[in-house]
mmCIF file of C-alpha atoms in Angstrom:
data_model
loop_
_atom_site.group_PDB
_atom_site.id
_atom_site.type_symbol
_atom_site.label_atom_id
_atom_site.label_comp_id
_atom_site.label_asym_id
_atom_site.label_seq_id
_atom_site.Cartn_x
_atom_site.Cartn_y
_atom_site.Cartn_z
ATOM 1 C CA ILE F 146 -2.791 56.704 -13.592
ATOM 2 C CA THR F 147 -2.784 53.450 -11.677
ATOM 3 C CA ASN F 148 -0.597 50.517 -12.629
ATOM 4 C CA THR F 149 -1.674 47.249 -11.055
ATOM 5 C CA TYR F 150 0.772 44.376 -11.315
ATOM 6 C CA SER F 151 -0.436 40.828 -10.703
ATOM 7 C CA ARG F 152 2.109 38.066 -10.249
ATOM 8 C CA GLU F 153 1.655 35.392 -12.864
ATOM 9 C CA VAL F 154 0.891 32.051 -11.207
ATOM 10 C CA GLY F 155 0.394 28.453 -12.241
ATOM 11 C CA ASP F 156 0.232 24.980 -10.763
ATOM 12 C CA LEU F 157 2.761 22.199 -10.343
ATOM 13 C CA VAL F 158 1.856 18.524 -9.976
ATOM 14 C CA VAL F 159 4.388 16.039 -8.646
ATOM 15 C CA SER F 160 3.339 12.478 -9.499
ATOM 16 C CA LYS F 161 4.987 9.289 -8.342
ATOM 17 C CA SER F 162 5.153 5.754 -9.707
ATOM 18 C CA VAL F 163 6.993 2.677 -8.414
ATOM 19 C CA SER F 164 7.867 -0.565 -10.165
ATOM 20 C CA GLY F 165 9.611 -3.739 -9.021
ATOM 21 C CA LEU F 166 8.508 -3.412 -5.401
ATOM 22 C CA THR F 167 5.426 -2.698 -3.307
ATOM 23 C CA LEU F 168 6.418 -0.126 -0.713
ATOM 24 C CA SER F 169 5.203 -0.481 2.865
ATOM 25 C CA LYS F 170 3.555 2.366 4.745
ATOM 26 C CA GLU F 171 6.804 2.955 6.609
ATOM 27 C CA GLN F 172 8.825 3.062 3.405
ATOM 28 C CA LYS F 173 6.388 5.528 1.835
ATOM 29 C CA ALA F 174 6.532 7.721 4.922
ATOM 30 C CA ALA F 175 10.331 7.804 4.740
ATOM 31 C CA ILE F 176 10.383 9.193 1.185
ATOM 32 C CA ILE F 177 10.367 12.993 1.090
ATOM 33 C CA PHE F 178 9.825 15.244 -1.918
ATOM 34 C CA THR F 179 11.132 18.794 -1.805
ATOM 35 C CA VAL F 180 10.156 21.505 -4.291
ATOM 36 C CA THR F 181 12.278 24.634 -4.579
ATOM 37 C CA GLY F 182 11.692 27.644 -6.785
ATOM 38 C CA PRO F 183 11.847 31.418 -7.274
ATOM 39 C CA ASN F 184 12.408 33.863 -4.426
ATOM 40 C CA GLY F 185 13.529 31.169 -1.975
ATOM 41 C CA TYR F 186 10.417 29.066 -2.347
ATOM 42 C CA GLU F 187 10.647 25.648 -0.661
ATOM 43 C CA ASN F 188 8.016 23.081 0.242
ATOM 44 C CA SER F 189 8.242 19.434 1.272
ATOM 45 C CA LYS F 190 5.843 16.508 1.582
ATOM 46 C CA ARG F 191 6.108 12.837 2.427
ATOM 47 C CA TYR F 192 5.156 10.328 -0.226
ATOM 48 C CA SER F 193 2.675 8.777 2.220
ATOM 49 C CA GLU F 194 0.764 12.097 2.147
ATOM 50 C CA PHE F 195 0.281 12.075 -1.623
ATOM 51 C CA VAL F 196 -3.305 11.776 -2.889
ATOM 52 C CA ASN F 197 -3.769 9.322 -5.753
ATOM 53 C CA GLU F 198 0.009 9.128 -6.135
ATOM 54 C CA SER F 199 0.359 12.868 -6.699
ATOM 55 C CA TRP F 200 0.957 16.167 -4.929
ATOM 56 C CA GLU F 201 -0.579 19.340 -6.364
ATOM 57 C CA LEU F 202 0.933 22.715 -5.575
ATOM 58 C CA LYS F 203 -1.375 25.528 -6.677
ATOM 59 C CA ASN F 204 -0.827 29.233 -7.362
ATOM 60 C CA LEU F 205 2.939 29.111 -7.585
ATOM 61 C CA GLU F 206 4.831 32.075 -8.969
ATOM 62 C CA ALA F 207 5.776 31.467 -12.569
ATOM 63 C CA GLY F 208 9.351 30.341 -13.004
ATOM 64 C CA GLU F 209 11.641 27.354 -12.706
ATOM 65 C CA TYR F 210 11.052 24.773 -9.980
ATOM 66 C CA THR F 211 13.137 21.769 -8.980
ATOM 67 C CA VAL F 212 11.721 18.534 -7.567
ATOM 68 C CA THR F 213 14.042 16.433 -5.400
ATOM 69 C CA GLU F 214 13.334 13.028 -3.869
ATOM 70 C CA THR F 215 15.219 11.708 -0.813
ATOM 71 C CA ASN F 216 15.226 8.595 1.417
ATOM 72 C CA ALA F 217 13.913 6.327 -1.331
ATOM 73 C CA ASP F 218 16.506 3.565 -1.002
ATOM 74 C CA VAL F 219 15.284 0.150 0.156
ATOM 75 C CA GLU F 220 17.697 -2.377 1.651
ATOM 76 C CA GLY F 221 18.344 -5.301 -0.664
ATOM 77 C CA TYR F 222 17.299 -3.402 -3.786
ATOM 78 C CA THR F 223 19.033 -1.221 -6.342
ATOM 79 C CA ARG F 224 16.996 1.893 -7.153
ATOM 80 C CA THR F 225 16.873 3.777 -10.442
ATOM 81 C CA THR F 226 15.061 7.119 -10.374
ATOM 82 C CA THR F 227 13.962 8.943 -13.498
ATOM 83 C CA TYR F 228 12.235 12.308 -13.907
ATOM 84 C CA SER F 229 9.931 13.287 -16.743
ATOM 85 C CA VAL F 230 11.932 16.520 -16.989
ATOM 86 C CA GLU F 231 15.700 16.874 -17.014
ATOM 87 C CA ASN F 232 17.195 16.954 -13.515
ATOM 88 C CA GLY F 233 13.706 17.342 -12.052
ATOM 89 C CA LYS F 234 13.502 20.957 -13.245
ATOM 90 C CA ALA F 235 10.234 22.293 -14.688
ATOM 91 C CA GLN F 236 8.822 25.651 -15.748
ATOM 92 C CA VAL F 237 5.606 26.791 -14.097
ATOM 93 C CA VAL F 238 3.751 29.104 -16.477
ATOM 94 C CA LYS F 239 0.744 31.358 -16.116
ATOM 95 C CA ASP F 240 -2.651 29.690 -15.728
ATOM 96 C CA LYS F 241 -1.345 26.216 -16.578
ATOM 97 C CA SER F 242 -0.535 23.029 -14.708
ATOM 98 C CA THR F 243 2.926 21.542 -15.128
ATOM 99 C CA GLU F 244 3.612 17.932 -14.176
ATOM 100 C CA VAL F 245 6.837 16.367 -12.951
ATOM 101 C CA LYS F 246 6.631 12.584 -12.875
ATOM 102 C CA VAL F 247 9.101 10.732 -10.706
ATOM 103 C CA THR F 248 9.550 7.010 -11.360
ATOM 104 C CA ASN F 249 11.426 4.659 -9.049
ATOM 105 C CA THR F 250 12.395 1.274 -10.443
ATOM 106 C CA TYR F 251 13.605 -1.232 -7.861
ATOM 107 C CA THR F 252 15.692 -4.257 -8.841
ATOM 108 C CA ARG F 253 16.330 -6.982 -6.275
ATOM 109 C CA ASP F 254 20.014 -7.298 -5.438
ATOM 110 C CA GLN F 255 21.344 -10.762 -6.199
ATOM 111 C CA GLY F 256 24.450 -12.808 -5.546
ATOM 112 C CA SER F 257 25.601 -16.417 -5.566
ATOM 113 C CA LEU F 258 26.319 -19.145 -3.034
ATOM 114 C CA GLU F 259 28.804 -21.950 -3.612
ATOM 115 C CA LEU F 260 28.675 -25.170 -1.618
ATOM 116 C CA GLU F 261 31.893 -27.144 -1.305
ATOM 117 C CA LYS F 262 32.002 -30.690 0.039
ATOM 118 C CA VAL F 263 35.103 -32.282 1.568
ATOM 119 C CA PHE F 264 35.613 -35.779 2.984
ATOM 120 C CA ALA F 265 38.272 -36.555 5.594
ATOM 121 C CA GLY F 266 39.294 -39.420 7.806
ATOM 122 C CA GLY F 267 38.477 -42.933 6.726
ATOM 123 C CA LYS F 268 36.407 -42.096 3.653
ATOM 124 C CA THR F 269 36.842 -40.089 0.470
ATOM 125 C CA ALA F 270 34.362 -39.136 -2.213
ATOM 126 C CA GLY F 271 35.665 -42.036 -4.288
ATOM 127 C CA ASP F 272 34.632 -44.478 -1.577
ATOM 128 C CA LEU F 273 30.962 -43.560 -1.891
ATOM 129 C CA SER F 274 28.521 -45.493 -4.016
ATOM 130 C CA ASP F 275 26.095 -43.689 -6.292
ATOM 131 C CA GLU F 276 23.318 -44.454 -3.815
ATOM 132 C CA GLN F 277 25.292 -42.960 -0.948
ATOM 133 C CA LYS F 278 26.070 -39.824 -2.948
ATOM 134 C CA ALA F 279 22.385 -39.438 -3.788
ATOM 135 C CA ALA F 280 21.457 -39.922 -0.118
ATOM 136 C CA ILE F 281 23.579 -36.994 1.062
ATOM 137 C CA THR F 282 21.503 -33.836 0.715
ATOM 138 C CA PHE F 283 22.037 -30.165 1.448
ATOM 139 C CA THR F 284 19.073 -27.958 2.295
ATOM 140 C CA VAL F 285 19.610 -24.241 1.736
ATOM 141 C CA THR F 286 17.140 -21.796 3.278
ATOM 142 C CA GLY F 287 17.103 -18.015 2.996
ATOM 143 C CA PRO F 288 15.090 -14.790 2.671
ATOM 144 C CA ASP F 289 11.403 -14.699 1.759
ATOM 145 C CA GLY F 290 10.883 -18.392 2.408
ATOM 146 C CA TYR F 291 13.581 -19.577 0.019
ATOM 147 C CA SER F 292 14.345 -23.292 0.289
ATOM 148 C CA LYS F 293 16.229 -25.626 -2.008
ATOM 149 C CA THR F 294 17.538 -29.149 -1.470
ATOM 150 C CA ILE F 295 20.484 -30.440 -3.493
ATOM 151 C CA SER F 296 21.853 -33.985 -3.592
ATOM 152 C CA TYR F 297 25.597 -34.520 -3.444
ATOM 153 C CA SER F 298 25.242 -36.493 -6.677
ATOM 154 C CA GLU F 299 24.474 -33.141 -8.362
ATOM 155 C CA PHE F 300 27.832 -31.649 -7.346
ATOM 156 C CA THR F 301 30.601 -31.197 -9.888
ATOM 157 C CA GLY F 302 34.158 -31.527 -8.651
ATOM 158 C CA GLY F 303 32.886 -31.414 -5.092
ATOM 159 C CA LYS F 304 31.116 -28.078 -5.603
ATOM 160 C CA TYR F 305 27.638 -26.744 -6.371
ATOM 161 C CA LEU F 306 26.807 -23.140 -7.324
ATOM 162 C CA LEU F 307 23.460 -21.495 -6.616
ATOM 163 C CA GLU F 308 23.076 -18.351 -8.714
ATOM 164 C CA ASN F 309 20.696 -15.384 -8.783
ATOM 165 C CA LEU F 310 19.912 -15.549 -5.067
ATOM 166 C CA LYS F 311 18.359 -12.613 -3.264
ATOM 167 C CA THR F 312 20.813 -10.938 -0.930
ATOM 168 C CA GLY F 313 20.542 -11.856 2.731
ATOM 169 C CA GLU F 314 21.388 -14.617 5.185
ATOM 170 C CA TYR F 315 21.317 -18.253 4.087
ATOM 171 C CA THR F 316 21.644 -21.442 6.124
ATOM 172 C CA VAL F 317 23.072 -24.731 4.831
ATOM 173 C CA VAL F 318 22.168 -28.026 6.529
ATOM 174 C CA GLU F 319 23.529 -31.419 5.495
ATOM 175 C CA SER F 320 21.701 -34.690 6.105
ATOM 176 C CA GLY F 321 21.922 -38.328 5.065
ATOM 177 C CA ALA F 322 25.701 -38.616 5.407
ATOM 178 C CA ASP F 323 25.750 -40.938 8.425
ATOM 179 C CA PHE F 324 25.220 -44.096 6.396
ATOM 180 C CA ASP F 325 27.956 -46.442 7.630
ATOM 181 C CA SER F 326 27.587 -47.948 11.084
ATOM 182 C CA ASN F 327 31.295 -48.845 11.081
ATOM 183 C CA TYR F 328 32.245 -45.161 11.102
ATOM 184 C CA SER F 329 31.434 -42.242 13.355
ATOM 185 C CA LEU F 330 30.734 -38.968 11.567
ATOM 186 C CA ASN F 331 31.654 -35.411 12.458
ATOM 187 C CA VAL F 332 30.242 -32.625 10.249
ATOM 188 C CA SER F 333 31.829 -29.168 10.352
ATOM 189 C CA TYR F 334 31.003 -25.967 8.461
ATOM 190 C CA SER F 335 33.386 -23.213 7.398
ATOM 191 C CA VAL F 336 30.891 -20.694 8.810
ATOM 192 C CA ALA F 337 29.176 -20.772 12.189
ATOM 193 C CA ASP F 338 26.026 -22.924 12.158
ATOM 194 C CA GLY F 339 26.205 -23.131 8.369
ATOM 195 C CA LYS F 340 25.027 -19.512 8.064
ATOM 196 C CA THR F 341 26.438 -17.073 5.523
ATOM 197 C CA THR F 342 25.396 -13.802 3.922
ATOM 198 C CA VAL F 343 24.914 -13.403 0.179
ATOM 199 C CA VAL F 344 25.757 -9.888 -0.971
ATOM 200 C CA LYS F 345 25.183 -8.126 -4.264
ATOM 201 C CA ASP F 346 27.226 -9.350 -7.246
ATOM 202 C CA GLU F 347 29.466 -11.571 -5.120
ATOM 203 C CA THR F 348 29.747 -15.286 -4.381
ATOM 204 C CA ALA F 349 29.543 -16.459 -0.776
ATOM 205 C CA GLY F 350 30.904 -19.870 0.129
ATOM 206 C CA VAL F 351 30.103 -22.601 2.616
ATOM 207 C CA LYS F 352 32.513 -25.522 2.962
ATOM 208 C CA ILE F 353 31.114 -28.661 4.578
ATOM 209 C CA THR F 354 33.633 -31.205 5.854
ATOM 210 C CA ASN F 355 32.674 -34.748 6.809
ATOM 211 C CA THR F 356 35.257 -36.532 8.927
ATOM 212 C CA TYR F 357 34.724 -40.281 9.176
ATOM 213 C CA SER F 358 36.467 -42.147 12.000
ATOM 214 C CA ARG F 359 36.612 -45.946 12.015
ATOM 215 C CA GLU F 360 34.879 -47.418 15.023
ATOM 216 C CA VAL F 361 37.349 -49.504 17.013
ATOM 217 C CA GLY F 362 37.171 -51.851 19.969
ATOM 218 C CA ASP F 363 39.196 -54.501 21.747
ATOM 219 C CA LEU F 364 39.208 -58.256 21.319
ATOM 220 C CA VAL F 365 40.424 -60.543 24.040
ATOM 221 C CA VAL F 366 41.315 -64.130 23.192
ATOM 222 C CA SER F 367 41.590 -66.379 26.233
ATOM 223 C CA LYS F 368 42.855 -69.950 26.394
ATOM 224 C CA SER F 369 42.229 -72.601 28.943
#
């Protein structure tokens, strides 16, 4: 009497989808999927090695397997990962193919930047005409080619708030403020070179101070 036991086997497919961001080759290569299962089974593969966005593991012993993804974070983005099965755990059954779908949703981190304008020396904001206020502009540049120019006439209470900016370094440059030949102008920024970093869910600030100094000279009256 011969008893022949054959281990029941099935297949497992790990599929991957990404939304909100197109991953580079380097970012795909950094992401690693690890599958663990019965009797100490463990196997790993980089996302860059997937074929048609999936990884097929064939002839696995029947039982429970867990799919884990690592190194999927991308700087400047918030990642949400969902699995088609709870906690990435799936049952491989005899002669069938079980799929675990892993979805990464990336949302760009955003923050705000507040510009504050201060006048010192021989001029105040109240001394400026509407034309002079409109002539003073602030150009803000930042990540991914961002550029926006704001006129001082658009400020409220000496401040202007830019919202929903991508996180990263921004530069503020003022122009058009040297409009009175009777005054010399010194422009100073509260941050070096007008550069500041916008971080997630916070408001960065750049204070621009214009100090106007009255030009002076001497007058000599002579009598003969």
